[in-house]
Coordinates of C-alpha atoms in Angstrom, one line a residue:
X1 CA 15.8 2.3 -26.5
X2 CA 12.9 4.9 -24.8
X3 CA 10.0 5.1 -27.6
X4 CA 9.5 8.6 -29.4
X5 CA 7.7 11.3 -27.5
X6 CA 4.7 10.6 -29.8
X7 CA 4.6 6.8 -29.2
X8 CA 0.8 6.6 -28.3
X9 CA 1.9 3.5 -25.9
X10 CA 2.9 6.5 -23.8
X11 CA 0.7 9.6 -24.8
X12 CA -2.4 7.8 -24.3
X13 CA -1.6 5.7 -21.1
X14 CA -4.7 5.8 -18.7
X15 CA -5.5 4.1 -16.1
X16 CA -8.3 2.1 -16.5
X17 CA -7.6 1.5 -19.9
X18 CA -6.0 -1.3 -22.4
X19 CA -5.4 -1.2 -25.9
X20 CA -6.2 -4.5 -27.2
X21 CA -4.2 -4.5 -30.0
X22 CA -1.3 -3.3 -28.5
X23 CA 2.1 -5.5 -28.9
X24 CA 2.7 -7.9 -26.1
X25 CA 5.3 -6.6 -23.5
X26 CA 9.3 -7.8 -23.6
X27 CA 9.2 -9.3 -20.7
X28 CA 5.5 -10.9 -20.5
X29 CA 5.0 -14.4 -19.5
X30 CA 5.3 -16.3 -23.1
X31 CA 1.3 -18.2 -23.8
X32 CA 1.5 -21.4 -23.3
X33 CA 2.0 -22.7 -26.8
X34 CA 5.4 -20.7 -27.0
X35 CA 6.6 -22.3 -24.5
X36 CA 5.1 -25.8 -24.7
X37 CA 6.3 -25.3 -28.7
X38 CA 9.5 -24.4 -27.3
X39 CA 10.7 -26.5 -24.8
X40 CA 9.6 -29.5 -26.9
X41 CA 11.8 -28.4 -29.5
X42 CA 14.4 -27.7 -27.2
X43 CA 14.1 -30.9 -25.7
X44 CA 13.7 -32.8 -28.7
X45 CA 11.2 -34.9 -27.4
X46 CA 7.2 -35.2 -28.3
X47 CA 4.8 -33.1 -25.6
X48 CA 3.0 -37.0 -25.3
X49 CA 6.2 -37.7 -23.2
X50 CA 7.0 -35.0 -21.4
X51 CA 3.6 -33.6 -20.4
X52 CA 1.8 -35.0 -17.1
X53 CA -1.2 -33.4 -16.1
X54 CA -0.6 -31.2 -12.8
X55 CA 2.7 -32.3 -12.0
X56 CA 6.3 -29.9 -12.6
X57 CA 9.2 -31.6 -11.6
X58 CA 11.1 -29.3 -8.9
X59 CA 14.3 -27.6 -10.0
X60 CA 17.1 -28.5 -8.2
X61 CA 19.1 -25.6 -5.4
X62 CA 22.3 -27.5 -5.1
X63 CA 24.8 -24.5 -4.5
X64 CA 22.2 -22.4 -3.9
X65 CA 22.7 -19.2 -4.7
X66 CA 20.4 -17.0 -2.0
X67 CA 21.6 -19.1 1.0
X68 CA 22.6 -15.8 2.5
X69 CA 18.9 -14.5 2.2
X70 CA 17.5 -17.4 3.4
X71 CA 15.4 -17.1 7.0
X72 CA 16.4 -16.5 10.7
X73 CA 14.3 -16.1 13.3
X74 CA 17.1 -14.4 15.5
X75 CA 16.1 -14.1 19.3
X76 CA 16.4 -10.3 20.4
X77 CA 13.7 -7.5 21.2
X78 CA 12.9 -4.0 19.8
X79 CA 11.7 -1.4 21.7
X80 CA 7.8 0.1 20.5
X81 CA 7.7 2.5 17.5
X82 CA 7.8 5.4 17.8
X83 CA 6.1 8.4 15.7
X84 CA 7.7 8.6 12.2
X85 CA 7.8 11.3 9.9
X86 CA 6.6 10.7 6.3
X87 CA 5.9 12.3 3.3
X88 CA 4.5 10.7 0.0
X89 CA 6.8 10.8 -2.7
X90 CA 3.9 10.5 -5.0
X91 CA 2.6 13.7 -4.3
X92 CA 5.5 15.1 -6.2
X93 CA 5.2 13.0 -9.1
X94 CA 3.7 13.7 -12.5
X95 CA 0.4 13.2 -13.4
X96 CA 0.9 11.6 -16.5
X97 CA 3.7 9.7 -15.2
X98 CA 6.1 11.1 -17.8
X99 CA 9.1 11.1 -16.3
X100 CA 8.6 7.2 -16.0
X101 CA 6.7 6.1 -18.9
X102 CA 8.5 7.9 -21.5
X103 CA 11.7 6.1 -21.0
X104 CA 9.4 2.9 -20.5
X105 CA 8.8 0.2 -23.6
X106 CA 5.7 -0.9 -22.5
X107 CA 2.9 -0.4 -20.1
X108 CA -0.9 -2.0 -19.8
X109 CA -3.4 -2.4 -17.4
X110 CA -4.2 -6.0 -16.1
X111 CA -8.0 -5.0 -15.3
X112 CA -9.5 -0.9 -15.2
X113 CA -9.7 -1.4 -11.5
X114 CA -6.3 -2.4 -9.9
X115 CA -2.6 -3.9 -11.7
X116 CA -0.3 -2.4 -14.4
X117 CA 2.8 -3.5 -15.5
X118 CA 5.5 -2.2 -17.0
X119 CA 8.3 -3.1 -19.5
X120 CA 11.5 -2.0 -20.4
X121 CA 12.8 -0.1 -17.5
X122 CA 15.4 -1.1 -14.7
X123 CA 14.7 -0.6 -11.3
X124 CA 18.0 -0.1 -10.3
X125 CA 18.1 3.2 -12.3
X126 CA 15.7 4.9 -11.6
X127 CA 15.9 8.4 -10.7
X128 CA 14.5 10.6 -8.2
X129 CA 11.7 12.1 -10.3
X130 CA 10.8 8.7 -12.0
X131 CA 10.6 7.1 -8.4
X132 CA 8.2 9.9 -7.5
X133 CA 6.3 9.3 -10.9
X134 CA 6.5 4.8 -9.5
X135 CA 5.3 6.0 -6.7
X136 CA 2.3 7.9 -7.8
X137 CA 1.0 5.6 -10.1
X138 CA 1.9 2.7 -7.5
X139 CA -0.9 5.0 -5.2
X140 CA -2.8 5.8 -8.4
X141 CA -3.4 1.9 -9.6
X142 CA -2.5 0.0 -5.8
X143 CA 0.0 -2.5 -7.6
X144 CA 2.5 -2.2 -10.5
X145 CA 4.8 -5.4 -11.7
X146 CA 8.2 -5.3 -13.1
X147 CA 9.6 -8.9 -15.0
X148 CA 12.7 -10.4 -14.7
X149 CA 14.4 -7.3 -12.6
X150 CA 18.0 -9.6 -12.3
X151 CA 20.3 -7.2 -11.1
X152 CA 17.6 -5.5 -8.5
X153 CA 19.2 -7.1 -5.5
X154 CA 18.3 -7.1 -2.1
X155 CA 20.2 -3.4 -1.2
X156 CA 19.1 -2.2 -4.3
X157 CA 15.5 -2.8 -3.3
X158 CA 16.5 -1.2 0.3
X159 CA 17.5 2.0 -1.4
X160 CA 14.5 2.0 -3.6
X161 CA 12.4 1.6 0.1
X162 CA 14.6 4.1 1.8
X163 CA 13.6 6.8 -1.1
X164 CA 10.1 6.4 -0.2
X165 CA 10.2 6.6 2.9
X166 CA 11.8 4.6 6.9
X167 CA 12.0 0.8 6.3
X168 CA 9.7 -1.3 8.7
X169 CA 10.9 -3.8 10.6
X170 CA 8.7 -6.4 11.5
X171 CA 8.2 -8.0 14.4
X172 CA 7.4 -11.9 13.8
X173 CA 8.7 -12.8 10.5
X174 CA 12.0 -13.9 9.2
X175 CA 14.8 -11.6 8.3
X176 CA 17.8 -13.0 6.1
X177 CA 20.5 -15.0 7.0
X178 CA 23.3 -12.0 6.6
X179 CA 23.2 -9.5 9.0
X180 CA 22.2 -5.7 8.8
X181 CA 18.8 -7.0 6.9
X182 CA 16.5 -6.8 9.7
X183 CA 14.3 -4.4 7.7
X184 CA 13.9 -7.2 4.9
X185 CA 11.2 -10.1 5.3
X186 CA 11.9 -13.3 3.7
X187 CA 9.2 -15.9 2.1
X188 CA 10.5 -19.3 1.9
X189 CA 8.4 -22.6 1.4
X190 CA 10.1 -25.8 0.6
X191 CA 8.9 -29.5 -0.2
X192 CA 9.9 -29.7 4.0
X193 CA 7.8 -26.8 4.7
X194 CA 4.2 -27.8 7.0
X195 CA 1.2 -27.6 4.1
X196 CA -0.6 -24.4 5.9
X197 CA -4.1 -24.7 4.3
X198 CA -5.7 -26.5 7.3
X199 CA -5.0 -23.8 9.5
X200 CA -6.7 -20.7 7.6
X201 CA -9.4 -20.0 5.5
X202 CA -9.1 -18.4 2.2
X203 CA -11.0 -15.3 3.3
X204 CA -8.8 -15.1 6.3
X205 CA -5.6 -15.0 4.0
X206 CA -6.6 -11.7 2.4
X207 CA -4.5 -8.8 4.7
X208 CA -2.7 -5.6 4.0
X209 CA 0.6 -5.9 5.4
X210 CA 1.0 -5.1 9.4
X211 CA -1.7 -2.7 9.9
X212 CA -1.8 -3.1 13.4
X213 CA 1.0 -0.2 13.8
X214 CA -0.2 3.3 14.6
X215 CA 1.2 4.2 11.3
X216 CA 0.7 0.6 8.8
X217 CA 2.9 1.1 5.6
X218 CA 2.6 2.6 2.0
X219 CA 4.7 1.3 -0.3
X220 CA 6.0 -2.4 -0.5
X221 CA 8.4 -4.2 -2.7
X222 CA 8.4 -8.0 -3.0
X223 CA 11.3 -9.7 -5.1
X224 CA 10.7 -13.4 -6.1
X225 CA 14.0 -15.0 -6.1
X226 CA 13.4 -18.7 -6.6
X227 CA 9.4 -19.8 -7.8
X228 CA 7.6 -22.7 -9.1
X229 CA 7.8 -22.9 -12.6
X230 CA 4.6 -21.4 -15.0
X231 CA 1.9 -23.3 -14.3
X232 CA 3.0 -24.6 -10.6
X233 CA 1.0 -22.3 -8.8
X234 CA 2.2 -19.7 -6.2
X235 CA 0.7 -16.7 -7.7
X236 CA -0.6 -14.0 -5.5
X237 CA -3.6 -11.7 -5.9
X238 CA -4.8 -8.2 -5.2
X239 CA -7.6 -6.5 -4.1
X240 CA -8.6 -2.9 -4.4
X241 CA -9.7 -1.9 -1.7
X242 CA -10.7 2.1 -3.5
X243 CA -13.1 -0.5 -5.4
X244 CA -14.4 -2.1 -2.8
X245 CA -15.7 1.0 -1.0
X246 CA -17.1 2.2 -4.5
X247 CA -18.9 -1.6 -4.8
X248 CA -20.8 -0.1 -1.5
X249 CA -23.7 1.3 -1.7
X250 CA -24.0 5.1 -0.6
X251 CA -25.8 4.4 3.0
X252 CA -23.4 1.4 3.7
X253 CA -20.4 4.1 2.6
X254 CA -22.1 6.7 5.1
X255 CA -22.4 4.4 7.7
X256 CA -18.8 2.8 7.4
X257 CA -17.4 6.4 7.3
X258 CA -18.6 6.9 10.9
X259 CA -16.7 4.1 12.1
X260 CA -13.7 2.6 13.4
X261 CA -12.2 -1.0 13.6
X262 CA -9.4 -2.5 16.4
X263 CA -6.5 -4.1 14.3
X264 CA -4.4 -6.2 16.9
X265 CA -0.9 -8.6 16.6
X266 CA -2.1 -10.2 19.3
X267 CA -3.0 -13.4 17.2
X268 CA 0.3 -13.0 15.1
X269 CA 2.6 -13.2 18.1
X270 CA 1.1 -15.7 19.6
X271 CA 1.5 -17.8 16.5
X272 CA 4.7 -17.0 16.7
X273 CA 5.4 -18.2 20.2
X274 CA 2.9 -21.8 19.7
X275 CA 5.5 -22.5 16.9
X276 CA 9.0 -21.7 19.1
X277 CA 9.8 -18.0 17.3
X278 CA 10.4 -14.9 18.7
X279 CA 8.5 -12.2 19.5
X280 CA 11.0 -8.9 18.9
X281 CA 8.4 -6.5 19.6
X282 CA 5.7 -6.7 22.3
X283 CA 1.9 -6.6 20.0
X284 CA -0.1 -3.9 19.8
X285 CA -4.0 -3.0 19.0
X286 CA -4.5 0.0 17.3
X287 CA -7.8 1.6 16.0
X288 CA -8.2 3.3 12.6
X289 CA -10.8 4.5 10.6
X290 CA -12.5 1.7 9.0
X291 CA -12.5 3.9 5.6
X292 CA -9.7 6.2 5.1
X293 CA -8.5 8.5 2.5
X294 CA -5.1 8.3 0.3
X295 CA -3.4 11.5 0.6
X296 CA -1.7 11.2 -3.2
X297 CA -4.6 10.1 -4.9
X298 CA -7.5 11.6 -2.8
X299 CA -10.2 8.5 -3.0
X300 CA -11.7 7.0 -0.7
X301 CA -10.8 3.4 0.1
X302 CA -12.1 0.8 2.7
X303 CA -9.3 0.1 5.6
X304 CA -10.0 -3.3 6.2
X305 CA -8.5 -6.8 6.2
X306 CA -9.5 -10.6 7.7
X307 CA -6.4 -10.9 9.2
X308 CA -5.9 -7.8 11.6
X309 CA -9.0 -6.5 12.4
X310 CA -10.5 -8.0 15.4
X311 CA -13.3 -6.0 16.2
X312 CA -15.7 -3.1 15.1
X313 CA -15.6 0.1 17.9
X314 CA -19.0 1.5 19.2
X315 CA -21.4 -0.9 18.3
X316 CA -22.6 -4.3 20.0
X317 CA -20.8 -7.9 19.2
X318 CA -23.4 -9.2 17.1
X319 CA -23.1 -5.8 14.6
X320 CA -19.6 -6.3 14.7
X321 CA -19.3 -9.8 13.4
X322 CA -21.7 -9.3 10.5
X323 CA -20.0 -6.1 9.5
X324 CA -16.6 -8.0 9.7
X325 CA -18.6 -11.4 7.8
X326 CA -20.1 -8.6 5.3
X327 CA -16.6 -6.8 4.6
X328 CA -14.7 -10.2 4.4
X329 CA -16.9 -11.6 1.8
X330 CA -16.5 -8.6 -0.3
X331 CA -12.9 -8.5 -0.6
X332 CA -12.8 -12.2 -1.3
X333 CA -15.5 -12.3 -3.9
X334 CA -15.1 -9.1 -5.6
X335 CA -13.5 -10.1 -9.3
X336 CA -13.9 -7.2 -10.9
X337 CA -11.6 -5.7 -7.8
X338 CA -8.7 -8.9 -8.2
X339 CA -5.9 -9.2 -9.9
X340 CA -3.5 -12.0 -10.2
X341 CA -0.1 -12.5 -10.8
X342 CA 1.8 -15.2 -12.0
X343 CA 5.1 -15.0 -10.9
X344 CA 8.6 -15.6 -13.2
X345 CA 12.2 -15.6 -11.6
X346 CA 13.3 -12.1 -10.3
X347 CA 9.6 -10.5 -11.4
X348 CA 9.2 -7.4 -8.7
X349 CA 5.7 -6.3 -7.5
X350 CA 5.3 -2.9 -5.7
X351 CA 2.2 -2.0 -4.2
X352 CA 0.2 0.4 -1.9
X353 CA -0.7 -1.4 1.5
X354 CA -3.3 1.8 2.4
X355 CA -5.5 1.1 -0.7
X356 CA -4.8 -3.1 -1.2
X357 CA -5.0 -6.2 0.3
X358 CA -3.1 -9.3 -0.9
X359 CA -2.8 -13.4 -0.2
X360 CA -0.9 -15.9 -1.3
X361 CA -1.9 -18.9 -3.0
X362 CA -1.3 -22.3 -2.4
X363 CA -0.9 -25.4 -4.4
X364 CA 2.8 -25.2 -5.3
X365 CA 4.3 -27.8 -3.2
X366 CA 7.2 -29.1 -3.6
X367 CA 8.3 -26.5 -5.4
X368 CA 10.6 -24.2 -3.7
X369 CA 9.3 -20.5 -3.7
X370 CA 11.7 -18.1 -1.6
X371 CA 11.4 -14.1 -2.1
X372 CA 12.4 -10.7 -0.1
X373 CA 10.0 -8.0 0.4
X374 CA 11.3 -4.5 1.8
X375 CA 8.0 -2.3 2.8
X376 CA 7.9 1.5 3.9
X377 CA 6.7 2.8 7.2
X378 CA 3.6 5.5 5.9
X379 CA 1.1 7.9 7.9
X380 CA -1.2 7.4 10.3
X381 CA -4.3 6.3 8.6
X382 CA -7.2 9.2 8.8
X383 CA -10.8 9.9 6.7
X384 CA -11.1 13.1 4.9
X385 CA -15.0 13.5 4.2
X386 CA -13.7 15.7 0.9
X387 CA -12.1 12.8 -0.2
X388 CA -13.5 11.3 -3.4
X389 CA -14.3 7.9 -5.2
X390 CA -12.6 6.5 -7.2
X391 CA -15.0 4.8 -9.6
X392 CA -17.2 8.6 -9.7
X393 CA -14.3 10.3 -10.5
X394 CA -13.1 8.0 -13.9
X395 CA -16.6 8.0 -14.6
X396 CA -17.3 11.9 -14.9
X397 CA -13.7 11.6 -16.7
X398 CA -14.3 9.1 -19.2
X399 CA -18.0 9.7 -19.9
X400 CA -19.6 6.5 -18.4
X401 CA -22.9 6.4 -16.5
X402 CA -22.6 6.3 -12.8
X403 CA -23.0 2.6 -11.4
X404 CA -26.4 1.3 -10.4
X405 CA -26.2 0.6 -7.0
X406 CA -30.0 0.1 -5.4
X407 CA -30.5 -3.0 -7.4
X408 CA -33.6 -1.9 -9.4
X409 CA -31.7 -2.7 -12.8
X410 CA -32.0 -6.1 -14.4
X411 CA -29.0 -7.2 -16.0
X412 CA -28.1 -10.5 -17.7
X413 CA -25.5 -13.3 -16.3
X414 CA -22.4 -13.4 -18.2
X415 CA -20.1 -16.2 -18.6

């Protein structure tokens, strides 16, 4: 049952605030004490007999229920993408998200800059007004999490995506075994998969999906079907590009606002061919502004990612390389801009690719990690000088001092 309209959890919800006394969400991941205690009681053994530091027994997958969503790489060729009309449903959402949150049991932010979890809602049962509110909340918070959505199957996931816009079909990655799901991307790793850590630096793994497209994605959903148990790894991290823009000094903001960057699909296509897999659409390189404005929030964000940006346009190569290194470092090391999500079975994350980067994390072998992703094509990126700073707007709203960026104010180191 939805809380009463006067429930302070709903009426007092503000992005960037979290009540430390708020009761834990019903579907929240259990604490270590809760899970280990219940596990010990369930199996009737002492913890010292079952606990192996750094090792969890992998789940067995005989008669696997999701074989039809396993990966395949059909050898087909698609035409280049044409311009697609896009109207952001987030613009129709209520600024207080009333349609969505007044039907929920709980909502809380992971950290001030990014990441929100909602409990007590079924994604399969959202009304149009609630889906518009959800789009607005995703654009505001970067990524929104829902636990244990077991009835949110791949068709429901596609239907939610289609409500937001036209679904994107990926040119190189795997699609499900089942026919007719060419707009679904499959994430699939087993104990037989090659370890790719040696191929990529941790910085390089940060990316926003297919930004080389002329119209890169907005809302993207990922549902985990099977994953490592708690403590087994396989988490996903997101980085707020609103926050990365806001950590820049004012002169650096102005400098980057004047620049564009090349986003290329060439390396992704070459990697697919090297693995003996088809490239279903010819790779392209597209020039996008280095700072863009989100049409829903009006906030400026960096629009850069280590995975696809190859060059800063209009500056010498040495300068381009230096800017790329600096932005890579900001994205990978600015902890206040990061949220880390520990997946459970049937959990769903929905994020806005326009204002976030994300990265997988390795170290979960020998566990299977199987997920399906649906991505929505958005508008062409644009810069509007009238765009606002997320941080400055919220500091004014909450009566907080503006952030000092000139290095003149000393601060103690904090553990």
